[in-house]
Amino acid sequence: MKRNEVMAIIATSLMLFALCLSASAKDRNKKVINYSTRIDDDNNRKPTVTVCPERPTPPTLGPAFCPEEGTRYGYSLSNQSFSILYNKVKKASFDDNKFDLIEVASLGCYYSCSQAVRLMKIFTFDDERLKALSMMAPHIVDPQNATDIYKLFSFDSDKEKAGEIMRKCK
């Protein structure tokens, strides 16, 4: 791999990581605070820090999904953010570069099933699609819509593998 390609991947990865981790905020003193912290400020008293629930309540899921679903966020990438990611992955020259971009984006981003399907359609072969799914599955916020993912595969064996990946996710 050429040096320029490596630098482009690193720069793109950092940009996507920064985009996906935009949940951090600054308080009134321009000091960075945790995304789960909220400052209540009344004009007559000092600011107090209260801790909010870390994550929204996940959707009710059927029995086919693992009970660790509570570890998920309730929000997927916005359409604009997803379009940026999708175009970067689609324009990457080699499949390894595409997988690297998906892996880095999955460090801080969450996907809907329809977004995961769009990214998986970039790949030609089912093995590649399953590999991409295994990277994104722990970050899918609506596993109740997994049928969209299963429809992407032609063979029952691949559908079963996709189902197993979705069940094993945490």
XYZ file of C-alpha atoms in Angstrom:
170
model
C 0.000 0.000 0.000
C 1.384 3.384 -0.932
C 2.189 6.004 1.668
C -0.410 8.417 0.267
C -3.146 5.791 0.540
C -2.213 5.074 4.150
C -2.239 8.782 4.972
C -5.611 9.188 3.243
C -7.072 6.300 5.260
C -5.709 7.722 8.502
C -7.051 11.208 7.751
C -10.446 9.864 6.720
C -10.589 7.614 9.775
C -9.831 10.496 12.106
C -12.466 12.645 10.425
C -15.114 9.921 10.729
C -14.134 9.223 14.318
C -14.475 12.908 15.181
C -17.804 13.069 13.364
C -19.161 10.043 15.199
C -17.990 11.140 18.621
C -19.644 14.528 18.480
C -21.636 13.622 21.607
C -19.160 15.322 23.923
C -20.085 18.825 24.968
C -18.625 21.850 26.680
C -20.013 23.568 29.740
C -20.372 27.318 30.171
C -16.680 27.624 31.062
C -15.634 25.922 27.794
C -14.576 22.848 29.740
C -15.302 19.493 28.086
C -17.771 17.361 30.002
C -19.036 13.826 29.562
C -22.039 13.246 27.285
C -24.008 11.810 30.204
C -23.496 14.873 32.416
C -25.889 17.794 32.519
C -25.350 21.098 34.288
C -28.437 22.702 35.797
C -27.942 26.409 36.283
C -30.378 28.610 38.098
C -29.568 32.332 38.173
C -29.861 32.444 41.981
C -27.578 29.527 42.840
C -24.348 27.874 41.840
C -24.382 25.395 38.971
C -24.846 21.803 40.045
C -23.912 18.731 38.123
C -26.482 15.977 37.775
C -25.903 12.708 36.005
C -28.429 11.762 33.356
C -29.157 8.180 32.359
C -26.326 7.016 30.161
C -28.426 5.687 27.301
C -32.026 5.881 26.192
C -34.255 2.904 26.793
C -33.774 0.420 23.951
C -36.768 -0.751 21.934
C -38.638 -3.863 23.002
C -37.209 -6.812 21.118
C -38.432 -10.260 20.243
C -37.076 -13.456 21.810
C -34.635 -14.071 18.937
C -32.289 -11.343 20.162
C -29.787 -11.449 23.000
C -30.683 -9.798 26.334
C -27.623 -7.537 26.303
C -29.493 -5.141 24.006
C -29.438 -2.494 26.740
C -25.864 -1.644 25.792
C -27.000 0.060 22.602
C -27.719 3.692 21.968
C -31.110 4.563 20.617
C -29.924 6.739 17.751
C -28.304 5.892 14.437
C -26.255 8.174 12.203
C -28.101 11.089 10.662
C -28.692 10.895 6.912
C -26.024 13.512 6.277
C -23.401 11.764 8.432
C -24.247 8.402 6.925
C -23.919 9.820 3.396
C -20.404 11.000 4.213
C -19.457 7.564 5.537
C -21.140 5.749 2.642
C -19.347 7.838 0.011
C -15.968 7.380 1.714
C -16.431 3.599 1.858
C -17.721 3.422 -1.714
C -14.782 5.460 -3.067
C -12.140 3.383 -1.258
C -10.016 1.485 -3.778
C -9.667 -1.889 -2.088
C -11.947 -3.999 0.076
C -9.413 -3.929 2.914
C -9.612 -0.131 2.921
C -13.414 -0.319 2.939
C -13.370 -2.695 5.901
C -10.923 -0.406 7.720
C -13.252 2.568 7.243
C -16.267 0.611 8.498
C -14.288 -0.667 11.469
C -13.120 2.818 12.465
C -16.580 4.314 11.978
C -18.058 1.553 14.143
C -15.926 2.671 17.072
C -18.288 5.558 17.708
C -21.202 5.336 15.282
C -24.463 3.446 15.462
C -26.439 2.234 12.455
C -29.999 1.395 11.552
C -30.586 -1.890 9.711
C -31.286 -0.004 6.494
C -27.970 1.855 6.810
C -26.140 -1.421 7.448
C -27.776 -2.933 4.354
C -26.685 0.030 2.212
C -23.085 -0.367 3.368
C -23.204 -4.134 2.850
C -24.484 -3.682 -0.723
C -21.173 -2.025 -1.594
C -19.583 -5.473 -1.413
C -20.128 -8.049 -4.151
C -19.739 -11.349 -2.322
C -21.724 -12.657 0.632
C -18.569 -13.448 2.629
C -17.567 -9.788 2.418
C -21.075 -8.710 3.394
C -20.997 -11.022 6.406
C -17.639 -9.583 7.440
C -19.047 -6.046 7.219
C -22.119 -7.145 9.188
C -19.948 -8.618 11.933
C -18.303 -5.192 12.353
C -21.583 -3.276 12.389
C -23.905 -5.705 14.225
C -22.982 -4.623 17.775
C -23.816 -1.058 16.727
C -27.222 -1.665 15.115
C -29.935 0.157 17.048
C -32.996 -1.520 15.534
C -32.314 -5.273 15.413
C -36.057 -5.884 15.202
C -35.674 -4.862 11.532
C -33.022 -7.511 10.850
C -35.217 -9.020 8.141
C -33.917 -6.239 5.877
C -30.435 -7.660 6.402
C -31.516 -11.266 5.796
C -33.173 -10.311 2.488
C -29.777 -9.190 1.198
C -28.482 -12.774 1.135
C -29.451 -15.305 -1.533
C -28.608 -18.560 0.229
C -30.207 -19.887 3.396
C -26.799 -20.769 4.825
C -25.712 -17.124 4.557
C -29.001 -15.969 6.087
C -28.357 -18.322 9.008
C -24.831 -16.940 9.419
C -26.222 -13.403 9.419
C -28.793 -14.424 12.022
C -26.073 -15.938 14.182
C -24.020 -12.728 13.942
C -27.055 -10.672 14.982
C -27.796 -12.999 17.920
C -24.210 -12.942 19.187
C -24.011 -9.165 19.180
C -23.806 -7.313 22.436
